[in-house]
Amino acid sequence: MRSHFTIVCTLLSSLLCMVGSLAAQPVLQIRGYNQLHLLDLGSGSETLLYTSPFPEIRTVKVSPDGSLFALLEIDHSQPKPVNHLKVFNTSGTLVYEGQPDARRYTWGPQSNRLAYFTGTFREGERPFNFTGFYMQDFLLDKETAIPTQDFKPFALNWVSNSTEDAIYIESIAEEPAKRFLRYNLLRETFETIPFTSIEVSPDGQFYSDYEVSCRCVQIFDRSTLAERSRVQL
């Protein structure tokens, strides 16, 4: 399975920065499996923001502007575990609850949209049985179900810049040409991409991938697919 990563520093004179400044981001910590706390790094104090009615919280992600955070909570009382996607503001007020069985999600770079996959739990090689692809627009307070083609998604990453607004998708399709796709939000179409990863730089010029043989991150030029740099891990 391919390792996923984020690069927090700028490489080769701002060649690639996968994550922007983290200084303004709220620091959240899961306590006791089902409680989410807001930490104050200056004073060392913490505030309880949310207690889940279910026994487990996973996959907490803060929006890029720090105004919202999303999480998955897991209901283990069913024959198969059921996920619940919820979005809160930094006061702990619920602002959105997604479709049942959300499995993977990603924030839009402007923090006003969220995209996610749903799917039922599955034992074995596939992480889940895909059932739907959704996008929530918080400004319009509108949820959209995106029609999908035949693919088996595993991960997603939203890339928005001056040249594109797209959700990049990694799947476990048997055909290599279908393993890496993007959903073009302007054209509302799925497109294949000639990459080996969905970790695309914010400006869309580069993408990165983890190479097992060298235990390093490789940086590729998106237009030529040529390797530009390596970062040893």
XYZ file of C-alpha atoms in Angstrom:
233
model
C 0.000 0.000 0.000
C 1.340 3.410 -0.926
C 2.310 5.607 2.019
C 0.606 8.986 2.237
C 2.392 12.029 3.511
C 2.394 15.795 3.717
C 5.398 18.066 3.304
C 5.322 20.996 5.714
C 8.427 22.792 4.462
C 9.235 24.529 1.200
C 11.648 22.678 -1.071
C 14.004 23.997 -3.738
C 13.137 27.695 -3.474
C 9.393 27.168 -2.987
C 9.274 24.301 -5.459
C 6.615 22.495 -3.480
C 4.685 23.176 -0.319
C 1.939 20.643 0.352
C 0.712 22.382 3.499
C 0.663 26.101 4.243
C 1.433 27.811 7.516
C 0.228 25.826 10.498
C 0.486 28.721 12.945
C -3.197 29.719 12.690
C -4.518 26.174 12.871
C -6.369 25.121 16.029
C -4.672 22.214 17.795
C -7.143 19.401 18.487
C -6.573 16.269 20.532
C -8.696 13.133 20.902
C -9.004 12.082 24.543
C -10.461 8.812 25.785
C -11.250 7.746 22.192
C -14.510 9.728 21.899
C -13.776 13.232 23.243
C -12.267 16.068 21.224
C -10.349 18.821 23.040
C -9.014 22.184 21.856
C -5.474 22.773 23.139
C -3.979 26.174 23.988
C -0.259 25.759 23.349
C 0.547 29.009 25.103
C -1.060 28.257 28.457
C -1.162 24.489 28.196
C -4.889 24.481 28.950
C -7.489 22.543 26.989
C -11.212 22.880 26.364
C -13.645 20.056 25.696
C -15.290 20.781 22.338
C -17.248 17.636 21.636
C -18.138 14.268 23.138
C -19.278 11.683 20.614
C -22.277 9.468 21.396
C -20.255 6.680 19.803
C -17.180 5.012 21.303
C -14.580 6.242 18.811
C -13.513 9.393 16.930
C -11.086 9.206 14.015
C -9.674 11.300 11.173
C -9.982 14.827 12.552
C -9.122 17.462 9.929
C -9.118 21.233 10.385
C -10.189 23.385 7.428
C -7.343 25.340 5.764
C -8.501 28.654 7.278
C -8.922 27.119 10.749
C -12.616 28.049 11.065
C -14.080 24.537 10.908
C -13.063 20.993 11.668
C -14.430 17.653 10.524
C -14.242 14.198 12.034
C -15.407 10.642 11.579
C -17.041 8.878 14.511
C -17.441 5.106 14.482
C -20.541 3.224 15.565
C -19.467 -0.295 16.529
C -22.934 -1.354 17.708
C -23.991 -2.456 14.218
C -23.084 -5.821 12.635
C -20.541 -3.849 10.583
C -18.957 -0.569 11.770
C -20.787 2.547 10.513
C -19.015 5.909 10.094
C -20.597 9.309 10.727
C -19.054 12.461 9.215
C -19.638 15.641 11.224
C -18.376 19.220 10.786
C -18.143 21.733 13.643
C -17.044 25.300 14.140
C -14.307 26.053 16.665
C -16.925 26.629 19.381
C -17.991 23.003 19.026
C -21.301 23.771 17.279
C -22.384 21.194 14.685
C -22.769 22.809 11.247
C -23.074 19.745 8.994
C -23.622 15.995 9.159
C -22.787 13.981 6.063
C -24.378 10.975 4.474
C -24.074 7.711 6.470
C -20.900 5.659 6.122
C -18.496 8.404 5.056
C -15.056 6.830 4.547
C -12.651 9.415 3.102
C -12.947 13.190 2.915
C -10.983 16.284 1.910
C -11.377 20.017 2.483
C -11.511 22.436 -0.424
C -8.554 24.877 -0.253
C -10.879 27.847 0.419
C -12.505 25.991 3.357
C -16.035 26.560 2.035
C -16.439 23.078 0.515
C -15.895 19.500 1.594
C -15.863 16.381 -0.592
C -16.202 12.808 0.618
C -16.817 9.182 -0.335
C -19.284 6.871 1.331
C -19.059 3.098 1.453
C -19.962 0.123 3.581
C -17.327 -1.618 5.672
C -15.570 -4.543 4.030
C -13.052 -7.049 5.322
C -10.147 -7.879 3.045
C -8.113 -6.051 0.427
C -10.561 -3.269 -0.461
C -11.000 -0.781 2.392
C -14.736 -0.318 1.746
C -17.499 -0.950 -0.772
C -17.980 2.398 -2.513
C -21.557 3.750 -2.465
C -21.399 7.488 -3.195
C -19.424 10.682 -3.852
C -20.671 13.938 -2.283
C -19.716 17.596 -1.993
C -20.979 20.021 0.642
C -20.919 23.773 -0.037
C -21.056 25.617 3.290
C -21.638 29.054 1.746
C -24.661 27.839 -0.197
C -25.633 25.293 2.475
C -26.003 22.789 -0.361
C -25.069 19.122 -0.629
C -24.470 17.653 -4.104
C -24.298 13.993 -5.040
C -21.695 13.633 -7.814
C -22.544 10.996 -10.461
C -19.726 8.477 -10.657
C -18.268 6.090 -13.150
C -17.165 2.553 -12.357
C -14.171 2.970 -10.060
C -13.059 1.872 -6.600
C -11.799 4.980 -4.771
C -9.302 4.779 -1.946
C -8.166 8.369 -1.275
C -8.868 11.913 -2.467
C -7.181 15.323 -2.503
C -8.636 18.696 -3.549
C -6.490 20.936 -5.761
C -7.668 24.448 -6.589
C -5.541 27.160 -8.200
C -5.552 29.563 -11.133
C -5.581 26.745 -13.693
C -7.864 24.108 -12.183
C -10.441 23.228 -9.571
C -10.393 19.460 -9.235
C -10.647 16.585 -6.784
C -7.851 14.077 -7.338
C -8.763 10.459 -6.683
C -6.654 7.375 -6.081
C -8.452 4.099 -6.745
C -7.586 0.423 -6.629
C -8.870 -0.311 -10.124
C -7.277 -3.250 -11.893
C -6.562 -1.159 -14.986
C -3.490 1.066 -14.357
C -5.017 3.872 -16.443
C -7.911 4.139 -13.979
C -5.910 4.165 -10.756
C -5.389 7.927 -10.693
C -8.222 10.238 -11.730
C -9.438 13.722 -11.152
C -12.946 15.105 -11.045
C -12.912 18.402 -12.939
C -15.371 20.605 -11.050
C -15.653 23.143 -13.871
C -16.486 20.544 -16.529
C -18.143 18.126 -14.080
C -16.259 15.228 -15.661
C -13.835 12.514 -14.543
C -10.435 12.559 -16.248
C -7.518 10.145 -16.102
C -4.141 11.591 -15.106
C -0.645 10.234 -15.895
C 0.599 10.492 -12.301
C 1.556 7.910 -9.688
C 0.148 9.930 -6.793
C -2.615 12.426 -5.975
C -0.331 14.572 -3.785
C -0.322 17.676 -6.018
C 1.230 21.004 -5.016
C -1.226 23.877 -4.359
C -0.142 25.699 -7.539
C -0.578 22.527 -9.610
C 2.978 22.543 -11.004
C 4.341 19.476 -9.185
C 3.293 16.234 -7.593
C 5.041 13.986 -5.106
C 5.171 10.266 -4.438
C 6.765 7.978 -1.877
C 9.261 5.500 -3.296
C 9.672 2.387 -1.141
C 13.004 1.300 -2.635
C 14.810 4.469 -1.517
C 12.505 5.407 1.368
C 12.251 8.851 -0.092
C 9.738 11.366 -1.408
C 10.147 12.084 -5.108
C 9.107 15.446 -6.542
C 7.951 15.399 -10.183
C 7.301 18.157 -12.689
C 3.659 17.804 -13.622
C 4.001 18.956 -17.221
C 6.968 16.744 -18.157
C 6.599 13.996 -15.488
C 10.362 14.338 -14.934
C 11.758 13.897 -11.438
C 12.966 17.208 -9.990
C 14.125 16.287 -6.519
C 14.183 13.657 -3.759
C 13.731 14.047 -0.014
C 15.196 11.222 2.055
C 13.007 10.100 4.940
